[in-house]
Short mmCIF file of C-alpha atoms and ligand atoms in Angstrom, two decimals:
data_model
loop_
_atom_site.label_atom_id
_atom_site.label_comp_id
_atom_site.label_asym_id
_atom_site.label_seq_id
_atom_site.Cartn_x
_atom_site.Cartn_y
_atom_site.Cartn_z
CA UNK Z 1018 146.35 63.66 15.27
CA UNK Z 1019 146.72 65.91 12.63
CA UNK Z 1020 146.37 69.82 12.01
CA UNK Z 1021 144.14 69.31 9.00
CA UNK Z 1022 142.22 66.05 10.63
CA UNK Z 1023 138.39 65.58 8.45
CA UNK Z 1024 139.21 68.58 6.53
CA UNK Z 1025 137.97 68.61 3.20
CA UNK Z 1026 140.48 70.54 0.89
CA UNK Z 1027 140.47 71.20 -2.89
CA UNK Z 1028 144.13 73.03 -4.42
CA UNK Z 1029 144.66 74.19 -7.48
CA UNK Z 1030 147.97 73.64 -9.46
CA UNK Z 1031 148.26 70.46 -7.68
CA UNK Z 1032 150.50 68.89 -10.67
CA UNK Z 1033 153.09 71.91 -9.69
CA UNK Z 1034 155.97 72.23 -7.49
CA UNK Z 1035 154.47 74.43 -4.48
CA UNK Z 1036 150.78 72.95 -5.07
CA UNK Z 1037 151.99 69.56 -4.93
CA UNK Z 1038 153.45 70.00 -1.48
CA UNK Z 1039 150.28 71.71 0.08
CA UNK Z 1040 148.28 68.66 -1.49
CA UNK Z 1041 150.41 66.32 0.16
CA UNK Z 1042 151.31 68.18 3.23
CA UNK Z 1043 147.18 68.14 3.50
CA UNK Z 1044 146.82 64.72 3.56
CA UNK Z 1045 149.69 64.12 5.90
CA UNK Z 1046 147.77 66.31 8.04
CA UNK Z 1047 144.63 64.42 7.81
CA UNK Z 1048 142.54 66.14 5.09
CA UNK Z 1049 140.68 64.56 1.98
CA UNK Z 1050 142.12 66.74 -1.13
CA UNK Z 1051 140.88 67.27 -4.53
CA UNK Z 1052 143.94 68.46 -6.78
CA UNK Z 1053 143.17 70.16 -9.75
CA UNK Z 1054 145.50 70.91 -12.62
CA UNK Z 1055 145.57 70.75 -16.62
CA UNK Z 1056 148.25 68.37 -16.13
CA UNK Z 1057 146.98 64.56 -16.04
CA UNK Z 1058 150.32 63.38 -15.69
CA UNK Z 1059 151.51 65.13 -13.02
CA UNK Z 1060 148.59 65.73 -10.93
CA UNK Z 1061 147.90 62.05 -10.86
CA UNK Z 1062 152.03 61.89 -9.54
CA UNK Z 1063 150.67 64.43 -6.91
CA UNK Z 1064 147.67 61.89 -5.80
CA UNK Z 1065 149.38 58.53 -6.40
CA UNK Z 1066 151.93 60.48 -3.98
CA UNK Z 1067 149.19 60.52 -1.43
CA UNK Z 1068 147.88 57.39 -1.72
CA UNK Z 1069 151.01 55.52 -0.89
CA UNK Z 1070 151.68 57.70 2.31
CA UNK Z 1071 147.71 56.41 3.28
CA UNK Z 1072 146.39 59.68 2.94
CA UNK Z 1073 143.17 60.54 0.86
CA UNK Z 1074 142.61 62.39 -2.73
CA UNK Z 1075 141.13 62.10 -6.05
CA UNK Z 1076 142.48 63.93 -8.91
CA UNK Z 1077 140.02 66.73 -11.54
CA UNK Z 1078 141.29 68.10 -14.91
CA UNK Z 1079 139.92 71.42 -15.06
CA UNK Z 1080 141.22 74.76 -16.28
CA UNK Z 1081 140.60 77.52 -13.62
CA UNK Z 1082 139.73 80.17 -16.32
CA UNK Z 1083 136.60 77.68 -17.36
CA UNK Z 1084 133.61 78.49 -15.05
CA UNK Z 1085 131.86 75.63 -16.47
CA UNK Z 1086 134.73 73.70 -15.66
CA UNK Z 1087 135.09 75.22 -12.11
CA UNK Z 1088 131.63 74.80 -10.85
CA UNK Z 1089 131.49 71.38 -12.31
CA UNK Z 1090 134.78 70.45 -10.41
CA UNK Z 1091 134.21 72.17 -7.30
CA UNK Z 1092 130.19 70.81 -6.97
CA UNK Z 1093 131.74 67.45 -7.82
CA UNK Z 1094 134.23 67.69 -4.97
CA UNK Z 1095 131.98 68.92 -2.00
CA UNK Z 1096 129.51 65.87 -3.09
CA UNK Z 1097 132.47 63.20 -2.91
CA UNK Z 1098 134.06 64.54 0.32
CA UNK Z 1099 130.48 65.05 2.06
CA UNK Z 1100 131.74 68.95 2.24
CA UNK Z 1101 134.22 71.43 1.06
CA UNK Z 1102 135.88 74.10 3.79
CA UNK Z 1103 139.69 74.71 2.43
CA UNK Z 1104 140.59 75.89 -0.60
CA UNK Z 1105 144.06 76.73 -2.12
CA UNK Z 1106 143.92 79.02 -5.27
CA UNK Z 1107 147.90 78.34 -6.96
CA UNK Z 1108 147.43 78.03 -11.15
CA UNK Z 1109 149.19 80.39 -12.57
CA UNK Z 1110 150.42 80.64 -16.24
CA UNK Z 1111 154.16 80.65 -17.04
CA UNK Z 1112 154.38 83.96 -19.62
CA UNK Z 1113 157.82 84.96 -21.82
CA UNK Z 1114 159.08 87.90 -20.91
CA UNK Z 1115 158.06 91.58 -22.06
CA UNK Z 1116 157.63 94.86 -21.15
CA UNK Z 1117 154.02 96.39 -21.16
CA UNK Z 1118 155.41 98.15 -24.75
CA UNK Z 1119 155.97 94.70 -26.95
CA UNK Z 1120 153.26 92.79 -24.38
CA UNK Z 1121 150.96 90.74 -26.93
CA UNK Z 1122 147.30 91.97 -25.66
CA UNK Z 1123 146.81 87.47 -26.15
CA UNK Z 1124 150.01 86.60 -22.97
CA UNK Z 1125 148.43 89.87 -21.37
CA UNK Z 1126 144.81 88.16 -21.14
CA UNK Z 1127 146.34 84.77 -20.80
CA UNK Z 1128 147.77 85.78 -17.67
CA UNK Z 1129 144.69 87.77 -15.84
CA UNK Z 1130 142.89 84.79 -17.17
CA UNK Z 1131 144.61 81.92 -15.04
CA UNK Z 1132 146.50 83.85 -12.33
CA UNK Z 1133 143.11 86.43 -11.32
CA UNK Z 1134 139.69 85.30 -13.29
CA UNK Z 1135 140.40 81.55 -12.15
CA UNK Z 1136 141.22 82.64 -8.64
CA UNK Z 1137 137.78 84.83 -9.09
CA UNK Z 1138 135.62 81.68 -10.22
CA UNK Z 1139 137.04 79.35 -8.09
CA UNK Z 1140 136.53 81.13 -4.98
CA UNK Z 1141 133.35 82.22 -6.37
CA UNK Z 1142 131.63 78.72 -6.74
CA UNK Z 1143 133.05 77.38 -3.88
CA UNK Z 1144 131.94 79.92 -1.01
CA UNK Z 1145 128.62 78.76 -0.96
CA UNK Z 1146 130.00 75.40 0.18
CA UNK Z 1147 131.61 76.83 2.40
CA UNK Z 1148 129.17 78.25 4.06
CA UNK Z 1149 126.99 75.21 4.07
CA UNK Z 1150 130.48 73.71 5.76
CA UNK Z 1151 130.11 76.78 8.41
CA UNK Z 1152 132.99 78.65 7.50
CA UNK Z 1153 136.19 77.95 5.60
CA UNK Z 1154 139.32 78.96 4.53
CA UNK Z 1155 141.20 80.65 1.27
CA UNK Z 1156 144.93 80.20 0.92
CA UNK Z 1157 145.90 82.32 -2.16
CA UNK Z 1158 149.23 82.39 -3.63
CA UNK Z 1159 150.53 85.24 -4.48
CA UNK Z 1160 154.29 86.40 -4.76
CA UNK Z 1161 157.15 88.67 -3.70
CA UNK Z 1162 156.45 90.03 -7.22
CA UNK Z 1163 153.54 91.17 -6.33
CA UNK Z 1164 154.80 93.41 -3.74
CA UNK Z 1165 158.32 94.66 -5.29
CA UNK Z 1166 158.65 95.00 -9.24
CA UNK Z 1167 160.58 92.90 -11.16
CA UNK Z 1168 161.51 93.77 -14.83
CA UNK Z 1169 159.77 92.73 -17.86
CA UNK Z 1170 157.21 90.78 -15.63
CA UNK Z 1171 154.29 93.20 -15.74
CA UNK Z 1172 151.24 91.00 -16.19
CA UNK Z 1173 152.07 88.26 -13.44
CA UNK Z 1174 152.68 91.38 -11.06
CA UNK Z 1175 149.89 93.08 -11.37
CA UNK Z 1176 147.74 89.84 -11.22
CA UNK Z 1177 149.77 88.84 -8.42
CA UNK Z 1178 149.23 92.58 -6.69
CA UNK Z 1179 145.86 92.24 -7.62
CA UNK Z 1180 145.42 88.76 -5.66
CA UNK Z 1181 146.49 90.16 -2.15
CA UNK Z 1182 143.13 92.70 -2.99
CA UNK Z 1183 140.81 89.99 -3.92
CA UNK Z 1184 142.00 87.98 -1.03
CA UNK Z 1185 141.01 90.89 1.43
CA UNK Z 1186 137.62 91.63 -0.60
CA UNK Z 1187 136.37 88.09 0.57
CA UNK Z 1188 138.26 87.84 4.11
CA UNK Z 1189 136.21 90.98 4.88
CA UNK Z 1190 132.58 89.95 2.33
CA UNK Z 1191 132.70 86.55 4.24
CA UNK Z 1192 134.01 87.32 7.87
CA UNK Z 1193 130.43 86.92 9.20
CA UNK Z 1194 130.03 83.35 6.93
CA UNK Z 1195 133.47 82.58 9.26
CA UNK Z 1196 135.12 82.14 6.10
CA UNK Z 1197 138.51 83.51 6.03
CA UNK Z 1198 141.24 84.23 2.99
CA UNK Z 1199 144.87 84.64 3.67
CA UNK Z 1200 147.63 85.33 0.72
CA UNK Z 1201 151.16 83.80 0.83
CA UNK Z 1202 153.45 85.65 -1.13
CA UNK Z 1203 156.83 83.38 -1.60
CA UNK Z 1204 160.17 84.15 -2.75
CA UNK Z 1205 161.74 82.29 -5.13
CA UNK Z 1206 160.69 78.66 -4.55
CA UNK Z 1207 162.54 75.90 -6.33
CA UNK Z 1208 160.09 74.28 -8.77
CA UNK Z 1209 160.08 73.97 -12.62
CA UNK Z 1210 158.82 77.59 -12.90
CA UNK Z 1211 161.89 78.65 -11.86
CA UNK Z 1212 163.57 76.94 -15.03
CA UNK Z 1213 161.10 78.49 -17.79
CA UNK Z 1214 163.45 81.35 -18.44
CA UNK Z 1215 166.80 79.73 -16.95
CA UNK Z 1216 168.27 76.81 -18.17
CA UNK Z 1217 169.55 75.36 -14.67
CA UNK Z 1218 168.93 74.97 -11.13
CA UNK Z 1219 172.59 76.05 -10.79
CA UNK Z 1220 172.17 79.05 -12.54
CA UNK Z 1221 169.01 80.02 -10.80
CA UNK Z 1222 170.59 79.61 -7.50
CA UNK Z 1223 173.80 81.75 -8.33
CA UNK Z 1224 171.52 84.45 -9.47
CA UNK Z 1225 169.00 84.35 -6.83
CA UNK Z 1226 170.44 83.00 -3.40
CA UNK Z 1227 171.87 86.47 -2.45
CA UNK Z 1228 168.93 88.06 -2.75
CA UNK Z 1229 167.65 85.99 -0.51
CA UNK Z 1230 169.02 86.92 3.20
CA UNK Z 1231 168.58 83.60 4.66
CA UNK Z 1232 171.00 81.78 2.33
CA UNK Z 1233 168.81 79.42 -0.20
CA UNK Z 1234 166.00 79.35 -2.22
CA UNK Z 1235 162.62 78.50 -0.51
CA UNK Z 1236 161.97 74.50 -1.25
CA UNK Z 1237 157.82 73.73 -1.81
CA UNK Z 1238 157.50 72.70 1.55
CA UNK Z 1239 158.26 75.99 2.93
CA UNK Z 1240 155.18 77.25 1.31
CA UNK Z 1241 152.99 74.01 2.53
CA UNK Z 1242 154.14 74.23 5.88
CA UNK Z 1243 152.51 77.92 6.12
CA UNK Z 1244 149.63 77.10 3.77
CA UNK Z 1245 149.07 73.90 6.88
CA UNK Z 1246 148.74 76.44 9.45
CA UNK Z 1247 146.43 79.00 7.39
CA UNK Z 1248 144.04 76.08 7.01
CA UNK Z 1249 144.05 75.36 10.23
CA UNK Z 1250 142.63 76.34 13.42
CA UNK Z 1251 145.84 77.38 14.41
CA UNK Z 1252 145.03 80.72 12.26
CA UNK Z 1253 141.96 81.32 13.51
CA UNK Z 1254 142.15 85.42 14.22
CA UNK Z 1255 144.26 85.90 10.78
CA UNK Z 1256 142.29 86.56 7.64
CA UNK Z 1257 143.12 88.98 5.24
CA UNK Z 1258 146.84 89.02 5.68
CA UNK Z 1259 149.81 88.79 3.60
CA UNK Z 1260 151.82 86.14 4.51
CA UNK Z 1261 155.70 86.45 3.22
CA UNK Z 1262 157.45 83.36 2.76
CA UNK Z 1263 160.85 84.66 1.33
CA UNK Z 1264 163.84 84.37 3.41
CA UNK Z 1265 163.79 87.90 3.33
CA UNK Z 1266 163.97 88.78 0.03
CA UNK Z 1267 161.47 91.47 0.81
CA UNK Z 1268 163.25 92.78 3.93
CA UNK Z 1269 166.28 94.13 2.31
N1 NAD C 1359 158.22 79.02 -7.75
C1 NAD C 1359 158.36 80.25 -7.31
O1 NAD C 1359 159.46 80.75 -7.14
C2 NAD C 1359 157.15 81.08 -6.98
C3 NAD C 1359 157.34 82.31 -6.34
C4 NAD C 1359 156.25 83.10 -6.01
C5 NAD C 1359 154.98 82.65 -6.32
N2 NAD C 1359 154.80 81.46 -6.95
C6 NAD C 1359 153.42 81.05 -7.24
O2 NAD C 1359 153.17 79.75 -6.74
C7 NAD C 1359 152.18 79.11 -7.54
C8 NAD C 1359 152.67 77.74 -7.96
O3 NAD C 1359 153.89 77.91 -8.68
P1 NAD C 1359 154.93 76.72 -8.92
O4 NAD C 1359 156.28 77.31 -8.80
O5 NAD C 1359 154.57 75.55 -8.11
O6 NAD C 1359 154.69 76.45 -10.47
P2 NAD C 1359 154.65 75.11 -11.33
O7 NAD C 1359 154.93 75.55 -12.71
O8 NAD C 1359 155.48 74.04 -10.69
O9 NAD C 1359 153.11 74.66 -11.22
C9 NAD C 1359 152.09 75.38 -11.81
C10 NAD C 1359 150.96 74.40 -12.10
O10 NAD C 1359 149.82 75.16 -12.53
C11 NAD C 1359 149.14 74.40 -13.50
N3 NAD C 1359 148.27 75.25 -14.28
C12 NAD C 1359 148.66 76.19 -15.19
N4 NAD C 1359 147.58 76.76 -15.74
C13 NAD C 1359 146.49 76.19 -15.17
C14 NAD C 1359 145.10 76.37 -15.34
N5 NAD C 1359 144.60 77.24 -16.24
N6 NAD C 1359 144.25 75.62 -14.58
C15 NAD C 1359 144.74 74.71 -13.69
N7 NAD C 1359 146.05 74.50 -13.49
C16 NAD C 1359 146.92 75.24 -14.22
C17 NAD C 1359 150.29 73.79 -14.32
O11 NAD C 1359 149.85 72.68 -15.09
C18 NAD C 1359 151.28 73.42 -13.23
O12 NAD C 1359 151.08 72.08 -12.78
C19 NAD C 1359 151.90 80.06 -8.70
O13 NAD C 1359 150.74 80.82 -8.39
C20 NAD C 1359 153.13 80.96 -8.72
O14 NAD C 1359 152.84 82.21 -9.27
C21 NAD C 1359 155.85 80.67 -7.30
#
């Protein structure tokens, strides 16, 4: 039996590294998932993934920022699956590197856009399924970065900051619905993202590994494993909470 048995889950970002996992770590679990992304190629990876391990999911192109897009995809979802009680809100946009001084007011927007305003519409249009479900659950990711600076980052951190706030505002709007929202804030999880700005995995991991106490970077799983047991009844008296996943990075 699994944690996530007749669950019916829809994650964003699903074509990514950390998304991916929680898709597939759903299904392995016994949920039906819906895995959104821009990316045809690689979100159809993520369910084809699935599908050979006997587990359930369909596959929706939709940008988060859309709400057109959103509703459509989310409506669509609960009406395939019967029901829709788990979300995961991931997408985030992968912006070059500035200070708020030579930040083009475009990346700025680009970044609230995806990383907040999708989180915003997605959890938006899917709470009243939700409560037709008779409760649910949020998983937000967040980051490290949005609890410690990091320079030349300040968009994603503030988004990210502001996502651990939005998270709360509906764990505490939607406690009565018995819909709860958690936020997951990783370290530095190896995934593609991590190679926008650095040319290798080598060179990532000689950077970053002492700054993270435990030894390594955080693999996608890490971040599924806890995104599992938010879902999950397992969680049942947490909502609202920041969840570090970071080998420490923050504890130093
Ligand atoms: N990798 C890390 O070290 C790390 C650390 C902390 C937090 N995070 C967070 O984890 C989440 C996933 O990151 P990842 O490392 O797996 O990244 P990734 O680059 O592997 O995946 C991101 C996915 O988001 C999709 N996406 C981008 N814009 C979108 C949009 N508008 N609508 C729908 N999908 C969109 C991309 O197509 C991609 O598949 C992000 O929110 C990121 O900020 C990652």
């Amino acid at each position: 039996m699994g944690m996530l048995d007749g669950k019916a889950a829809l994650v964003t970002a699903a074509g990514g590294g950390i998304a991916g996992a929680i898709a597939r770590k759903f299904a392995a679990e016994g949920a039906a998932v819906c895995c959104v992304d821009v990316n045809e190629e690689t979100v159809a990876r993520t369910v084809a993934d699935i599908e050979e391990a006997g587990g359930k999911a369909i596959a929706r192109i939709c940008n988060v920022a859309d709400e057109a897009a959103v509703k459509t995809t989310v409506d669509q979802t609960a009406e395939e699956f019967g029901k829709l009680e788990v979300v995961v809100n991931a997408a985030a946009a992968s912006e070059p590197l500035h200070t708020v001084a030579n930040m083009p007011l475009e990346t700025w927007q680009e970044v609230m856009d995806v990383n907040l305003t999708g989180m915003f519409l997605v959890s938006k249009h899917a709470i009243p399924h939700m409560q037709a479900a008779g409760g649910g659950q949020f998983i937000n990711i967040s980051s490290t970065f949005g609890h410690i600076a990091w320079p030349q980052r300040p968009a994603y951190m503030a988004t990210k900051g502001a996502v651990r706030q939005l998270t709360r505002s509906i764990a505490l709007d939607f406690a009565p619905d018995n819909i709860r929202a958690n936020s997951i804030l990783p370290g530095a999880i190896e995934t593609n993202r991590l190679l926008a700005r650095t040319p290798t995995i080598e060179q990532v991991r000689a950077k970053m590994v002492p700054l993270h106490p435990i030894g390594r970077l955080g693999q996608p799983e890490d971040i599924a494993n806890a995104a599992a047991f938010l879902a999950s009844d397992q969680s049942s008296f947490m909502t609202g909470s920041d969840v570090f996943v970071d080998g420490g990075f923050t504890a130093v």
